[in-house]
């Protein structure tokens, strides 16, 4: 079943069209990686999907009972104010609010769930600290934990590992993978193309004048994918690729 | 000291003052953290313009004109602030000085006996029955809103994009906040004056943010600071004749702010020593 369907999407800023005629579908349980060079429109697309930016043309349809309340989101740019008085757990728990009408307090179940997520994202050791006193990577982990609290059916992550250390990055990928196995659809923007093809079921590659959308397998054999994936492609189908072992042309 | 309860105007002023103090503090936390502090300032000047016009037109209660005008202005200013293409600071400054000028102009040409001084600096004597009724209703709304939606207000204030993307009706919360701010300002400015009401909104949360590091403690401390300053200001201006209430309250706010600043400096120094 399609959760999300983009048809003839055209999005941009006042007089600058970032892309047009974009079509793709995300089904329940899909893991879509959005790749492409800087400025190709990945963040713009995520904002379009979330309704933070109105498309000029075309539409993004939510179906199969998906609504905003089921979505978790981690943005690329944090324009949060530096001195905001908030503890880490206050921020993480605020991810639960999308399913509440009246919200003065959190339920026991939500507290336990938050605790579990904070442990998995390595946030629990500083959960009583003030958000503004954390390092950039710690802050990113906190916002990841919040996104995980909010996600029920779909999670959108815009370069979630950009500030994480290698260990936290690996742990993060495994958390997302596990969630995905439990049926959560994932849309992740990433520049880490190797782990993108290792984990994702589908790839959307944006570039200045065209785009690619298809399964990871199709991608690796496309003109988009094979250019970038000459070296360690983990897939058997790519054994025929004789140019193995070098990416000096990249 | 207990003398004051024999003067009905003083009792009225205390009731309205405390209620407005609570509202200003609660709304102020949101406005300051969302970087909307200037909206309060702009609205109070628009309120001044509306009050002058109401007085010239001889409208029975000036609230009937100033309440709708300031509410409209609140929606308008919020729109401006949200639209990143407009330079919001400049736009608000233009609106507030224009409104002030229109108010002064209207009040002067007619040669009416409008007391400009009273509008600028406020007066306890201007607090009437209708103010009490409105401020009771207002504060019940503001407090109820905080109790019911505390966490959502936190989420919308902390990160509006995330809140919107994950299904919170941010437009609704912004509208409610600006509506309540408009009413608070209109009611509060009669007692505190145009020039000082915005200080009542900004000071308490700035003060508490010196020391408090969690949202809930900032909210509670702001309310306490705000009420303390209003009550002390009222009592002082009652005992010391000829001191305007508004200015006294702001001076108390400034004093408490400086004390909190000192506390945080001492705390920081102590933390450094321990390291
Ligand atoms: N707020 C904005 N106003 C106008 N143009 C913008 C705005 N944000 C982005 N753009 C333009 O839209 C294009 C796409 O930007 P976008 O942020 O979507 O790129 P991206 O693929 O996310 O890049 P990166 O890998 O650096 O995150 C860029 O050419 C950029 O100049
Ligand atoms: Mg981006």
PDB file of C-alpha atoms in Angstrom, chain A residues 7-22 44-45 47-49 51-60, chain B residues 85:
ATOM      1  CA  UNK A   7       2.918  13.339  -8.664  1.00  0.00           C
ATOM      2  CA  UNK A   8       4.353  15.903 -11.075  1.00  0.00           C
ATOM      3  CA  UNK A   9       5.838  17.732  -8.155  1.00  0.00           C
ATOM      4  CA  UNK A  10       7.259  21.192  -8.817  1.00  0.00           C
ATOM      5  CA  UNK A  11       8.753  23.027  -5.857  1.00  0.00           C
ATOM      6  CA  UNK A  12      10.936  26.045  -5.397  1.00  0.00           C
ATOM      7  CA  UNK A  13      11.446  29.394  -3.724  1.00  0.00           C
ATOM      8  CA  UNK A  14       9.805  32.593  -5.006  1.00  0.00           C
ATOM      9  CA  UNK A  15      11.502  32.746  -8.435  1.00  0.00           C
ATOM     10  CA  UNK A  16      13.779  29.766  -8.270  1.00  0.00           C
ATOM     11  CA  UNK A  17      12.350  26.386  -9.288  1.00  0.00           C
ATOM     12  CA  UNK A  18      14.407  23.668  -7.622  1.00  0.00           C
ATOM     13  CA  UNK A  19      12.857  20.697  -9.474  1.00  0.00           C
ATOM     14  CA  UNK A  20       9.769  19.812 -11.493  1.00  0.00           C
ATOM     15  CA  UNK A  21       7.932  16.754 -12.815  1.00  0.00           C
ATOM     16  CA  UNK A  22       9.109  14.641  -9.915  1.00  0.00           C
ATOM     17  CA  UNK A  44      13.508  21.251  -0.358  1.00  0.00           C
ATOM     18  CA  UNK A  45      11.850  17.939  -1.208  1.00  0.00           C
ATOM     19  CA  UNK A  47       9.941  20.261   3.264  1.00  0.00           C
ATOM     20  CA  UNK A  48       7.547  19.723   0.399  1.00  0.00           C
ATOM     21  CA  UNK A  49       6.610  16.267   1.693  1.00  0.00           C
ATOM     22  CA  UNK A  51       3.887  20.616   3.904  1.00  0.00           C
ATOM     23  CA  UNK A  52       6.365  23.194   5.187  1.00  0.00           C
ATOM     24  CA  UNK A  53       6.700  24.389   1.593  1.00  0.00           C
ATOM     25  CA  UNK A  54       3.781  24.598  -0.830  1.00  0.00           C
ATOM     26  CA  UNK A  55       4.379  23.014  -4.246  1.00  0.00           C
ATOM     27  CA  UNK A  56       3.865  25.196  -7.320  1.00  0.00           C
ATOM     28  CA  UNK A  57       2.447  22.268  -9.157  1.00  0.00           C
ATOM     29  CA  UNK A  58       1.583  18.635  -8.557  1.00  0.00           C
ATOM     30  CA  UNK A  59       1.019  17.225  -5.115  1.00  0.00           C
ATOM     31  CA  UNK A  60       2.142  14.960  -2.323  1.00  0.00           C
TER      32      UNK A  60
ATOM     33  CA  UNK B  85      10.867  38.289   3.317  1.00  0.00           C
TER      34      UNK B  85
END
